[in-house]
Short mmCIF file of C-alpha atoms and ligand atoms in Angstrom, two decimals:
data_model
loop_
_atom_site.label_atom_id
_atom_site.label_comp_id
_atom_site.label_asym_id
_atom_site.label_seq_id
_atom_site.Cartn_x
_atom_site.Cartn_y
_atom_site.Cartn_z
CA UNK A 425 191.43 -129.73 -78.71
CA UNK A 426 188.73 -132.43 -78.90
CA UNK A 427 187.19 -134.76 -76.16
CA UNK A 428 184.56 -137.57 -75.91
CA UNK A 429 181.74 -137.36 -74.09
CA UNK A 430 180.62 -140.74 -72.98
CA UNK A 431 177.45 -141.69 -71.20
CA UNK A 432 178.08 -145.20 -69.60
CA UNK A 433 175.77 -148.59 -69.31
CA UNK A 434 175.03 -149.02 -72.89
CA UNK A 435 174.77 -152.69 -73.56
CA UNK A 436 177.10 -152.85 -77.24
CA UNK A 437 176.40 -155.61 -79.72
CA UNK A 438 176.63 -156.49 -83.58
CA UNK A 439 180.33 -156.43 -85.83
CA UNK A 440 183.28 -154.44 -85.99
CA UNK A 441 186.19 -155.01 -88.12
CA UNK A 442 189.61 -154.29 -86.81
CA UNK A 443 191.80 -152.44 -89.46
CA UNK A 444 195.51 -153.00 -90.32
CA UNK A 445 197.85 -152.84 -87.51
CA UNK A 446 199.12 -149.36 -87.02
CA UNK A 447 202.62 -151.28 -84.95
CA UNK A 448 203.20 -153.04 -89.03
CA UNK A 449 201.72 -150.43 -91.26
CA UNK A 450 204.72 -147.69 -90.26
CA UNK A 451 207.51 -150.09 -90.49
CA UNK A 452 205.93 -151.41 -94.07
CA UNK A 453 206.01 -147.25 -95.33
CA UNK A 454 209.63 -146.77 -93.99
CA UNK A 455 210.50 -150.30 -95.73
CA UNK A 456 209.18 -148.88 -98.83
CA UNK A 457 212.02 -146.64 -99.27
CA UNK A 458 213.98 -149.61 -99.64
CA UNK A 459 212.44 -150.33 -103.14
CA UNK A 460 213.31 -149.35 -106.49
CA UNK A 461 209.96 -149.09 -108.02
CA UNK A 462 206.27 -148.32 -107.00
CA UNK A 463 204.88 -149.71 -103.89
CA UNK A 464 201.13 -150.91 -103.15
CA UNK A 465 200.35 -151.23 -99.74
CA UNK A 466 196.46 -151.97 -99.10
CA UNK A 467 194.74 -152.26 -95.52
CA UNK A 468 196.68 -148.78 -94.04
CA UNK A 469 195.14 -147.63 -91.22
CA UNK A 470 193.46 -144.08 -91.43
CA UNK A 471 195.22 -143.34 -88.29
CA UNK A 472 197.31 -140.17 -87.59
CA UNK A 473 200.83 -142.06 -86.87
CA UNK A 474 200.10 -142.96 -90.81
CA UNK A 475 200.06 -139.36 -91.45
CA UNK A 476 203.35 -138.81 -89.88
CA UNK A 477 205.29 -141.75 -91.62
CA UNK A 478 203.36 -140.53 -95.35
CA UNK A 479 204.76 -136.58 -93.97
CA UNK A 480 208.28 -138.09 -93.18
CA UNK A 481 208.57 -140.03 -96.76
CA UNK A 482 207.63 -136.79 -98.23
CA UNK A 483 210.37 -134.22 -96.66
CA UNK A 484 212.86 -137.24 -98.64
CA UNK A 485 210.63 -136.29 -101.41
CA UNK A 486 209.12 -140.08 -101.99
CA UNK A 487 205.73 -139.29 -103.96
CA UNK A 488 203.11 -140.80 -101.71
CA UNK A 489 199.37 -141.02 -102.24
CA UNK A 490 196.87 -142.15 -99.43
CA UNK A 491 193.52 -143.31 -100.76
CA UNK A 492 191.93 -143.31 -97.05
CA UNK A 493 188.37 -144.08 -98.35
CA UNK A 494 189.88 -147.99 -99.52
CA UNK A 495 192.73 -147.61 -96.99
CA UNK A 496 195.24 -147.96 -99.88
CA UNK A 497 198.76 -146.28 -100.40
CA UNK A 498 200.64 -145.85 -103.06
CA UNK A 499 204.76 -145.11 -102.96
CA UNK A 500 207.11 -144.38 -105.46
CA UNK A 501 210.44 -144.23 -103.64
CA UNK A 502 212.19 -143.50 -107.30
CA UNK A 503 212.75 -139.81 -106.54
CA UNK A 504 214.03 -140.30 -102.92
CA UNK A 505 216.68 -137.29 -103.06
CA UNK A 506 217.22 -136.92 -98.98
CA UNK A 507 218.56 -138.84 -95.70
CA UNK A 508 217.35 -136.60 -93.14
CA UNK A 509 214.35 -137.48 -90.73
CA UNK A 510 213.91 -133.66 -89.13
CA UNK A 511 213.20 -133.37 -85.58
CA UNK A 512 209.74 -131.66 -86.36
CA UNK A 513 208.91 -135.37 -87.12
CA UNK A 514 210.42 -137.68 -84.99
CA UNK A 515 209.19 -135.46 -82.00
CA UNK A 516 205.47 -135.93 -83.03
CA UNK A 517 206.17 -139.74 -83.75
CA UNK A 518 208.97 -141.61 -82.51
CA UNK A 519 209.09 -144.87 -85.37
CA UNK A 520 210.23 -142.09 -87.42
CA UNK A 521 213.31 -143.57 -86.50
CA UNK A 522 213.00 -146.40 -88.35
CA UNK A 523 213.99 -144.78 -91.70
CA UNK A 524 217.10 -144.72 -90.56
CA UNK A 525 218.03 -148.73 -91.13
CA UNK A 526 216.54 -148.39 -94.97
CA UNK A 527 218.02 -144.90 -95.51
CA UNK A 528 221.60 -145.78 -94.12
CA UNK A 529 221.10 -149.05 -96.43
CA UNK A 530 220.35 -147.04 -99.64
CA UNK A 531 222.37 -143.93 -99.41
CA UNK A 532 225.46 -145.22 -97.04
CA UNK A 533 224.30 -142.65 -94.79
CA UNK A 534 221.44 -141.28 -92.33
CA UNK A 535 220.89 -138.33 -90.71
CA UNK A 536 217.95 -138.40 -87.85
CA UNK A 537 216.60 -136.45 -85.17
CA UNK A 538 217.06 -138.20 -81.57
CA UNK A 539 213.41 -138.82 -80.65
CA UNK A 540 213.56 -137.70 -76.91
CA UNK A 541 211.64 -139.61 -74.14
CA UNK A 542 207.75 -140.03 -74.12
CA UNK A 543 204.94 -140.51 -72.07
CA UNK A 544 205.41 -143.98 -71.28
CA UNK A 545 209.20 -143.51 -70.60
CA UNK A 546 212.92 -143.25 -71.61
CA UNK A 547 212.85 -145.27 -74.80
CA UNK A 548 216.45 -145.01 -75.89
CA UNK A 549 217.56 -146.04 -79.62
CA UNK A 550 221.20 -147.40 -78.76
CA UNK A 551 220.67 -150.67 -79.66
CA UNK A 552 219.73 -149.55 -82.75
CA UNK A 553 223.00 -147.82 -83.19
CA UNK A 554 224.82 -150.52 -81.89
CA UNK A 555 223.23 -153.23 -84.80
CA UNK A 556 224.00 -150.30 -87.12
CA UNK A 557 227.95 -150.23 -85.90
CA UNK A 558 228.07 -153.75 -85.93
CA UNK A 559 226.90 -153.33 -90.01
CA UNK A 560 229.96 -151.62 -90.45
CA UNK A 561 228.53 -147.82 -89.48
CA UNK A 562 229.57 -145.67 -88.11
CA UNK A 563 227.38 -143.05 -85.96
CA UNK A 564 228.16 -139.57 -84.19
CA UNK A 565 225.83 -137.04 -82.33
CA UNK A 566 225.35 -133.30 -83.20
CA UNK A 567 223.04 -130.64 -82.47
CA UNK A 568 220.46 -133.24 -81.48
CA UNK A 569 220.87 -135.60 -84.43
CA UNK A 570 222.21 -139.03 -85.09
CA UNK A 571 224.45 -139.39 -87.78
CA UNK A 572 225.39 -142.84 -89.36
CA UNK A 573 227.46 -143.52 -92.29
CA UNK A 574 229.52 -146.17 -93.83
CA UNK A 575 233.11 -145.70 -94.10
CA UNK A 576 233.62 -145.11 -98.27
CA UNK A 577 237.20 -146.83 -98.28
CA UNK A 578 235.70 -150.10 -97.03
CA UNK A 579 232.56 -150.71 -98.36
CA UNK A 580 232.58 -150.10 -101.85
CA UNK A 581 230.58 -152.69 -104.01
CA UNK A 582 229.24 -151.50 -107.74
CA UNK A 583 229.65 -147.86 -107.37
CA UNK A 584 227.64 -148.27 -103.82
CA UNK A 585 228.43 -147.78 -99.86
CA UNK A 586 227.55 -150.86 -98.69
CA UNK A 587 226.62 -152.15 -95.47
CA UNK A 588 228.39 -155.67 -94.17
CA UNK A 589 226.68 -158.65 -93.12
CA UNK A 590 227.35 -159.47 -89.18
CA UNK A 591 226.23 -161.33 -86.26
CA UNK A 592 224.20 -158.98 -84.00
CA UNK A 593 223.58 -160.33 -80.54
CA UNK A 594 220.80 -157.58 -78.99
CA UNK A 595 221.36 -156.88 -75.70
CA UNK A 596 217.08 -157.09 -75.03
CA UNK A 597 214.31 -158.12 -77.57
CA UNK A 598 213.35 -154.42 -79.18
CA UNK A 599 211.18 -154.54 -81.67
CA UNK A 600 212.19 -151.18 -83.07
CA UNK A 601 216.26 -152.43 -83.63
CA UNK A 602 215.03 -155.64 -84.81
CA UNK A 603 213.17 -154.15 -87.53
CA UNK A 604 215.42 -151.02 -88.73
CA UNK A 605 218.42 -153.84 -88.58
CA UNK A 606 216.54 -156.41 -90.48
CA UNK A 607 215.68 -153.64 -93.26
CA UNK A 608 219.56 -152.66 -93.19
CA UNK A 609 220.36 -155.41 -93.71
CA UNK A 610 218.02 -156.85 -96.62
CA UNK A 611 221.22 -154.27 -98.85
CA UNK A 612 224.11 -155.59 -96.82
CA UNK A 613 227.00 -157.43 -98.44
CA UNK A 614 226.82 -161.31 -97.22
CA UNK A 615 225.05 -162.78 -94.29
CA UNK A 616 223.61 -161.00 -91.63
CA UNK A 617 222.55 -162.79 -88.17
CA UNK A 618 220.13 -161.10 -85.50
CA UNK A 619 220.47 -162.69 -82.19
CA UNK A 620 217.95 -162.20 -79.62
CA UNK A 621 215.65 -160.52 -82.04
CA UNK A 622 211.83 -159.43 -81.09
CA UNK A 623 209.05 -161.86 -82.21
CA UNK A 624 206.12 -159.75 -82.34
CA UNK A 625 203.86 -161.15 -85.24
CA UNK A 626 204.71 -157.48 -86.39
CA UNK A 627 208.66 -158.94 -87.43
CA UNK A 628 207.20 -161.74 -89.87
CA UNK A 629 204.56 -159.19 -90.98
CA UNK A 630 207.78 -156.58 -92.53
CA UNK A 631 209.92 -159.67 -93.12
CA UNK A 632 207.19 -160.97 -95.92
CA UNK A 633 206.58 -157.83 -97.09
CA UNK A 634 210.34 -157.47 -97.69
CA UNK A 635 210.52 -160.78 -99.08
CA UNK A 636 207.29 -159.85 -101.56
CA UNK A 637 209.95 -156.91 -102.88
CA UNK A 638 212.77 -159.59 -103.19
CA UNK A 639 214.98 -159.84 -99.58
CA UNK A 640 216.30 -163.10 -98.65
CA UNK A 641 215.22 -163.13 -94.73
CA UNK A 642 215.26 -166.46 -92.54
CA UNK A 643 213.42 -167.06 -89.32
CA UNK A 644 211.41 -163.49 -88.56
CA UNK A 645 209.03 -164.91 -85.87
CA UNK A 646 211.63 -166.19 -84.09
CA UNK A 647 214.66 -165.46 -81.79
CA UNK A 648 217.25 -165.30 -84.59
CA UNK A 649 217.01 -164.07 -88.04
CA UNK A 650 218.80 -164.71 -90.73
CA UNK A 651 219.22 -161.68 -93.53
CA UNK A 652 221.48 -162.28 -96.95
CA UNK A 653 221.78 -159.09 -98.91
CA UNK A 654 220.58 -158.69 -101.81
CA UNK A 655 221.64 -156.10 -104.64
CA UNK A 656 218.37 -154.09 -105.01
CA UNK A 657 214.43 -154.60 -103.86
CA UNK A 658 211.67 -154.01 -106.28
CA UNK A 659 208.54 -152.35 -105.66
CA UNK A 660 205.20 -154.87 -104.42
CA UNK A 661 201.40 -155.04 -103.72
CA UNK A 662 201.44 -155.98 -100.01
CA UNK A 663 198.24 -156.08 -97.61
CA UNK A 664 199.31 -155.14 -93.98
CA UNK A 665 197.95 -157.48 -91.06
CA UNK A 666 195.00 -156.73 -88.63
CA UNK A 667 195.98 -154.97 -85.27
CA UNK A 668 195.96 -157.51 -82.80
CA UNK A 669 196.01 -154.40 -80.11
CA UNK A 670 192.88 -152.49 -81.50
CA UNK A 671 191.31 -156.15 -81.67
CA UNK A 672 192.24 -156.67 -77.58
CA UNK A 673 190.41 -152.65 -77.14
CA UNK A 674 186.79 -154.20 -78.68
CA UNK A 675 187.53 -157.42 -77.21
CA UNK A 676 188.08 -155.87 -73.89
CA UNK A 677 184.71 -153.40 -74.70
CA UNK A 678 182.61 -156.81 -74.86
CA UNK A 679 183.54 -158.05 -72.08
CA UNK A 680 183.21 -155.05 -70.18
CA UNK A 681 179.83 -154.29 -71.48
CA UNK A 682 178.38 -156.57 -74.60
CA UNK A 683 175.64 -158.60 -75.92
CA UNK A 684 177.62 -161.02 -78.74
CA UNK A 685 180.07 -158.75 -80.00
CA UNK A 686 181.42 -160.15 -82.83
CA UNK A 687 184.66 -158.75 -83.95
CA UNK A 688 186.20 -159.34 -87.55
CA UNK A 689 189.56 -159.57 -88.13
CA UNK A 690 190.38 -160.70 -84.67
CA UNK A 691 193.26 -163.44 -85.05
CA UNK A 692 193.44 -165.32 -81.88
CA UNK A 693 197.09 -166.90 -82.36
CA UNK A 694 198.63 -163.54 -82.55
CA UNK A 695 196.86 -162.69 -79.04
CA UNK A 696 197.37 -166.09 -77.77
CA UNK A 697 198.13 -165.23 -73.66
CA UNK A 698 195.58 -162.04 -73.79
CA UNK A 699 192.89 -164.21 -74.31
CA UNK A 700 193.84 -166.61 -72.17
CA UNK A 701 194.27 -163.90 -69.47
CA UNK A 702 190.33 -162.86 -70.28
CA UNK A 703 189.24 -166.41 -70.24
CA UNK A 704 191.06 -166.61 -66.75
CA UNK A 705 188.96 -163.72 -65.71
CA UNK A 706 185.73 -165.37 -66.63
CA UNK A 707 185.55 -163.30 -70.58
CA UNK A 708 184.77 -166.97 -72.67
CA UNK A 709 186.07 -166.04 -75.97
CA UNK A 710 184.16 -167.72 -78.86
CA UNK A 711 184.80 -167.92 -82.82
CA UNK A 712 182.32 -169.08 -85.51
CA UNK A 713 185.67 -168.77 -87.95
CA UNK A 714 189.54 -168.50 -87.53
CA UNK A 715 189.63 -164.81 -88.53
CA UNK A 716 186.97 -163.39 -85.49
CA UNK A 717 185.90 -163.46 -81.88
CA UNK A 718 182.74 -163.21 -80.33
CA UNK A 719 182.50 -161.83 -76.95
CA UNK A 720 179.33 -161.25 -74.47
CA UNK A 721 180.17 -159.70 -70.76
CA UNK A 722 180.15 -162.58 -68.30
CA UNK A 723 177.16 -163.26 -66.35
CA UNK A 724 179.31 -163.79 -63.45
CA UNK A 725 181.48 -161.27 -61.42
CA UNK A 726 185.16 -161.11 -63.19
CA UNK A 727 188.07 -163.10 -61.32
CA UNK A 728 191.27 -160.88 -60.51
CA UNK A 729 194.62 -162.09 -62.09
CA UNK A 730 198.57 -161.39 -61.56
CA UNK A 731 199.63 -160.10 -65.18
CA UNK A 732 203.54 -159.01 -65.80
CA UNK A 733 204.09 -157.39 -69.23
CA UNK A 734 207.03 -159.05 -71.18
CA UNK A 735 208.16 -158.52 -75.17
CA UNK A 736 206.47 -161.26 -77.21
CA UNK A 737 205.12 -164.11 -76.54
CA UNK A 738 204.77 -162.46 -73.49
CA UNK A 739 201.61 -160.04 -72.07
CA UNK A 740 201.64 -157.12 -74.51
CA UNK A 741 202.45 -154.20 -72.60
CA UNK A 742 200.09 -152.06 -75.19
CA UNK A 743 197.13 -153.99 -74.01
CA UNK A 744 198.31 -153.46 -69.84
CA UNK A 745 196.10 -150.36 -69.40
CA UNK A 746 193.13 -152.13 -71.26
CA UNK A 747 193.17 -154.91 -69.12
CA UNK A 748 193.48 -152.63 -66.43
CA UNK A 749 189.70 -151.87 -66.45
CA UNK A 750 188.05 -155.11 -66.29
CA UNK A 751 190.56 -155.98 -63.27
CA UNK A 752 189.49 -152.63 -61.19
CA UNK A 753 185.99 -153.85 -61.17
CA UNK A 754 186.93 -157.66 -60.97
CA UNK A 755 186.35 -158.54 -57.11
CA UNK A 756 189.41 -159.16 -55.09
CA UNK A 757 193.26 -158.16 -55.27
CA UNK A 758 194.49 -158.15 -59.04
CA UNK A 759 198.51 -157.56 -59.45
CA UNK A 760 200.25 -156.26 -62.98
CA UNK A 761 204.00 -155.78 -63.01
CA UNK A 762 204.85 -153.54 -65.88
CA UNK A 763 208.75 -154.83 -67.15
CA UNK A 764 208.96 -153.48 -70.58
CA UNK A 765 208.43 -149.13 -69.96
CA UNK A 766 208.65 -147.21 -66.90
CA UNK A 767 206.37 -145.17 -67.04
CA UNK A 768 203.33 -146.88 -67.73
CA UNK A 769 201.05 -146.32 -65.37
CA UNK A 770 200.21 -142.78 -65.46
CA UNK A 771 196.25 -143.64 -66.47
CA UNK A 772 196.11 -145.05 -62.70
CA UNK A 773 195.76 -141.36 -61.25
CA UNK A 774 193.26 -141.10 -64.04
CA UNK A 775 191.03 -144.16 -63.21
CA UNK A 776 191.34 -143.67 -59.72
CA UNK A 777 189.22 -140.51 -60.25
CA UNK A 778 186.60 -142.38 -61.61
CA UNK A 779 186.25 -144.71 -57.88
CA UNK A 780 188.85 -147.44 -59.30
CA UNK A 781 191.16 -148.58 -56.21
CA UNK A 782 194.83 -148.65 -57.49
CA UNK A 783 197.87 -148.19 -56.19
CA UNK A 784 201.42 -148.35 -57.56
CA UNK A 785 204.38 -149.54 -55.68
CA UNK A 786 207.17 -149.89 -58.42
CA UNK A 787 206.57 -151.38 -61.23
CA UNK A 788 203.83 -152.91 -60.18
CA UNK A 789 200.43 -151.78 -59.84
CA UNK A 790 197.82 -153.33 -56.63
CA UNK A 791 194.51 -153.56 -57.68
CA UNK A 792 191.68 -153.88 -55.07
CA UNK A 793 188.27 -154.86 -57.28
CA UNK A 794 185.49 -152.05 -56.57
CA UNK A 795 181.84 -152.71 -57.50
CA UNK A 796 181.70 -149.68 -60.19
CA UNK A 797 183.21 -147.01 -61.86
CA UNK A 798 181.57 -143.44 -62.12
CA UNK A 799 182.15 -141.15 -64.69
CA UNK A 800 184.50 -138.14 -64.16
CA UNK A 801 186.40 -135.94 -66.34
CA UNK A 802 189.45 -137.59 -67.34
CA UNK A 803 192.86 -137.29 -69.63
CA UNK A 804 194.41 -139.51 -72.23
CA UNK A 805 197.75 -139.93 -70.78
CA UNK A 806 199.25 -141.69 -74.04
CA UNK A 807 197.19 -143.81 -76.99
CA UNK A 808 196.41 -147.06 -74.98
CA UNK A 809 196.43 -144.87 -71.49
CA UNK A 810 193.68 -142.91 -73.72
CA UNK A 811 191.34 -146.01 -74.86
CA UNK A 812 191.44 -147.92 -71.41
CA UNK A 813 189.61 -144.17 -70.23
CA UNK A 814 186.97 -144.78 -73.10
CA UNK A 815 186.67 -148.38 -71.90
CA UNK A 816 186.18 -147.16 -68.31
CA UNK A 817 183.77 -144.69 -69.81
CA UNK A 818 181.67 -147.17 -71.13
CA UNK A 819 181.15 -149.11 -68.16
CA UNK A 820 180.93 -146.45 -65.46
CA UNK A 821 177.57 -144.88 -64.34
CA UNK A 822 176.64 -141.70 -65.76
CA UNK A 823 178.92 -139.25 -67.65
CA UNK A 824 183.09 -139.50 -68.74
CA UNK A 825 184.53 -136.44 -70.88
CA UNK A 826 187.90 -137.67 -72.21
CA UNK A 827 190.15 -134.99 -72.69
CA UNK A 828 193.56 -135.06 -75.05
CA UNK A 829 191.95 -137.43 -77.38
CA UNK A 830 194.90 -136.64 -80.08
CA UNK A 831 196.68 -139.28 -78.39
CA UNK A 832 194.11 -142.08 -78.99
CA UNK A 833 193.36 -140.87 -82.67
CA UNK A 834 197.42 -141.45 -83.48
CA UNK A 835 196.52 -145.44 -82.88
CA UNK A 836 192.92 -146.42 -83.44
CA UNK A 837 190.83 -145.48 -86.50
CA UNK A 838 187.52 -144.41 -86.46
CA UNK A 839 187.56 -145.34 -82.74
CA UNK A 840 184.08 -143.45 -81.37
CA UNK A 841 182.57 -144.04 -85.13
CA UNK A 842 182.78 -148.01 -84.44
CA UNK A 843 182.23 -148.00 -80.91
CA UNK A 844 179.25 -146.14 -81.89
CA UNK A 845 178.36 -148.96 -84.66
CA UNK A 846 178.00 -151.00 -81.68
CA UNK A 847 175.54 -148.89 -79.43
CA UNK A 848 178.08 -147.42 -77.17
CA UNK A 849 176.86 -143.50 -76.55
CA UNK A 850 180.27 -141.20 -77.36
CA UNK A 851 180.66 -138.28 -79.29
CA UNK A 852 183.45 -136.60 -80.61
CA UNK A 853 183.37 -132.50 -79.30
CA UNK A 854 186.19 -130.54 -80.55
CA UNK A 855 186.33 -126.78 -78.99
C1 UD1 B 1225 207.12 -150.96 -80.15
C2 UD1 B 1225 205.69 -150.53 -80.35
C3 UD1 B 1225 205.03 -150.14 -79.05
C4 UD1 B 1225 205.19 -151.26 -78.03
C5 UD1 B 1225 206.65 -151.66 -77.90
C6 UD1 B 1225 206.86 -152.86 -76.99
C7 UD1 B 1225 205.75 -149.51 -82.56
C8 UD1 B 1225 205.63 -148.27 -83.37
N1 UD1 B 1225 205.67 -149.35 -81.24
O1 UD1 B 1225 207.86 -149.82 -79.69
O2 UD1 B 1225 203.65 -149.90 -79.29
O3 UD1 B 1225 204.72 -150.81 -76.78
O4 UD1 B 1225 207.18 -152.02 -79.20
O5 UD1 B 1225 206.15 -153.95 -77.46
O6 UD1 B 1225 205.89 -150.60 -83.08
N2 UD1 B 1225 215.03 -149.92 -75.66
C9 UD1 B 1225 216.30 -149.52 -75.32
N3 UD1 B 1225 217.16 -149.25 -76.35
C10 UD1 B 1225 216.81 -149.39 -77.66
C11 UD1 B 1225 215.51 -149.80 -77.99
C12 UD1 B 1225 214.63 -150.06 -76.95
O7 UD1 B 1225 216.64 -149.39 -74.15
O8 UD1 B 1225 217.65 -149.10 -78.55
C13 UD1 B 1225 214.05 -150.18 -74.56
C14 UD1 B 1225 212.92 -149.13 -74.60
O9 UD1 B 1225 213.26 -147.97 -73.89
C15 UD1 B 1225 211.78 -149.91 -73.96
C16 UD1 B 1225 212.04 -151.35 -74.40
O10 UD1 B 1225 213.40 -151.41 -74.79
O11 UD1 B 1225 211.87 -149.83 -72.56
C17 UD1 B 1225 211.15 -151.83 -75.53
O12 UD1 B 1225 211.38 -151.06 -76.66
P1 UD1 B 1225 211.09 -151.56 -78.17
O13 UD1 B 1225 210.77 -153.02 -78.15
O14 UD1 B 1225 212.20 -151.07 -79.01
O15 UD1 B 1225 209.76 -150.77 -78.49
P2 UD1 B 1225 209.47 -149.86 -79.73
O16 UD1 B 1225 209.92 -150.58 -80.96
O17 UD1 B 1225 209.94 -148.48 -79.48
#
């Protein structure tokens, strides 16, 4: 098991360059199974969710190489001989799940684990399965799997099970069903229509890349999509887009505690009511160039703010228990309603320990500013539960061990390395 050790107050300045996002990079590696030929995806985070998705890919025997030193990886989904995502997987990561839209598209059928609730809540896939019926699957459950398959009488087209263009009205935004339905249906017969669809920056981010291989997708970005199938994908050289979440962590850190942080790769329009939540709090957010932010900590004291999480282009719930730091030292009563998971507050018990003033009444959490934080042994709760405690670290007096650090090292890559690129004081101790 490994922990930081942080010792608080450092003053961080200089660059840091936020890596691909981790949210688009293990959609893009299921989506590669999709392809025909060899795949080239460049800017992969080193990140341990990666790991998973390359692990998953191999147990359907996909040959997969991961250069980590240029963040480049390499997938040749021509020997693809399996359709089952095994529980030892999904349990560890739960986007495993989305091999099942490109697997049920390529073989006609799917077989994969149910993922199980989490630390941040239920997180149910039915509206996955739901967009999958509505494609003309059909699914059953046994001895804790999911299986899908198209009905062979039906669907024949060349020799292939084939999925059938529909209209798929989602009963909520997920960005999960959005995605595995979008790559279903890139091999469906006719027209497919997602209603309601998610509009994370993620969505246009697999809908190019699907594109770059030869799909015929309308209107990722926004509320419906539009999907025509297409016989076969090839394979493509595709760069995956910087993680607007791991940008919000070091934009967060700055605030908190810098000297003109200047972080690279920072894309302001895909972070658009974040940042305008900081600059509410009295953060100024500047850019010398469309691609970064620069970010000193206020000379003022911070300004509390009312924040409710929503799915795009709504607060990010990812970046709630960042925020969440600067707010428990920001004078005054600060208010976040959490609407997307239920169970996303458990880092409250956490920074409480560490003199924060928090209490939770629903699904809301009552924040009453406090002049500082101290340091205190602490737990990651879940990846962002995990780097709000190394922000809190940073910016509390004296010493913060962070235990359960596994959970922030699925998400953020080289996390203490570029904090520590900066001037922050944390080490990595594993025992
Ligand atoms: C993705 C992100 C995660 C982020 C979340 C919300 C990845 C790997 N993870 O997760 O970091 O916090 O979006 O922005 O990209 N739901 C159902 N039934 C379903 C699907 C979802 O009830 O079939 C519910 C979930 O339980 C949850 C909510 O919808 O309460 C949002 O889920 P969804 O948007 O699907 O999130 P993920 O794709 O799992």
């Amino acid at each position: 098991m490994s922990r930081y050790i942080i010792n608080g107050g450092n003053t961080l300045s200089g660059k840091v360059k936020i890596s691909g996002a981790k949210n688009s990079a293990l959609k893009l590696i299921a989506a590669s199974i999709l392809a025909d030929s060899r795949v080239t995806l460049k800017n992969v985070p080193d990140i341990e969710d990666v790991r998973t998705m390359v692990e998953v890919l191999r147990t359907l025997n996909v040959s997969v190489v991961f250069n980590s030193s240029n963040n480049i990886l390499e997938i040749d989904p021509s020997t693809i001989n399996s359709f089952e995502a095994p529980y030892e997987l999904v349990r560890k990561m739960r986007a495993s799940v989305l091999v099942a839209g490109p697997l049920l598209a390529k073989f006609g059928e799917v077989k994969v684990a149910i993922p199980g609730g989490c630390n941040i809540g239920a997180r149910q896939i039915d509206i996955h399965l739901k967009g999958f019926e509505e494609l003309g699957a059909k699914n059953f459950i046994e001895h804790g799997y999911i299986n899908c398959s198209i009905d062979s009488k039906k669907s024949m087209h060349a020799g292939r099970r084939k999925l059938a263009g529909a209209t798929i009205n989602l009963d909520f935004p997920s960005r999960g069903a959005t995605e595995n339905l979008m790559m279903a249906a890139t091999l469906a017969e006719g027209k497919t229509v997602i209603n309601n669809a998610a509009r994370e920056k993620e969505i246009p981010d697999l809908a190019n890349f699907l594109i770059s291989m030869g799909a015929d997708i309308k209107g990722a970005g926004t509320d419906s999509i539009t999907i025509v199938g297409v016989r076969s994908l090839n394979g493509s050289v595709y760069s995956i887009m910087p993680d607007s979440i791991e940008a919000g962590t070091f934009i967060t850190a700055a605030g908190l505690c810098g000297k003109k942080v200047e972080i690279e790769d920072a894309i302001r329009e895909n972070m658009e009511i974040f940042c305008l939540k900081l600059r509410e709090a009295g953060i100024e957010l500047n850019s010398t160039s469309k691609n970064n932010i620069v970010v000193s900590r206020p000379k003022k004291a911070l300004r509390p703010l009312n924040i409710s999480t929503l799915p795009y282009p709504g607060f990010p719930t990812d970046l709630q228990p960042i925020i969440a730091v600067p707010l428990s030292i920001a004078p005054g009563v600060s208010i976040i309603t959490e609407n997307v998971f239920e169970n996303r507050f458990m880092y409250v018990e956490e920074l409480n320990r560490m003199g924060a003033n928090i209490k939770i009444e629903g699904h809301h959490a009552v924040i009453n500013g406090v002049k500082k934080l101290s340091g205190a042994p602490v737990k990651a709760f879940d990846l962002r539960a995990g780097a709000a405690m190394v922000l809190a670290g940073l910016v509390a007096e004296g010493t913060t061990e962070v235990f359960d650090i596994h959970h922030i090292q699925r998400g953020y890559e080289r996390f203490a390395d570029k904090l520590t690129g900066l001037g922050a004081d944390i080490k990595v101790v594993d025992d």
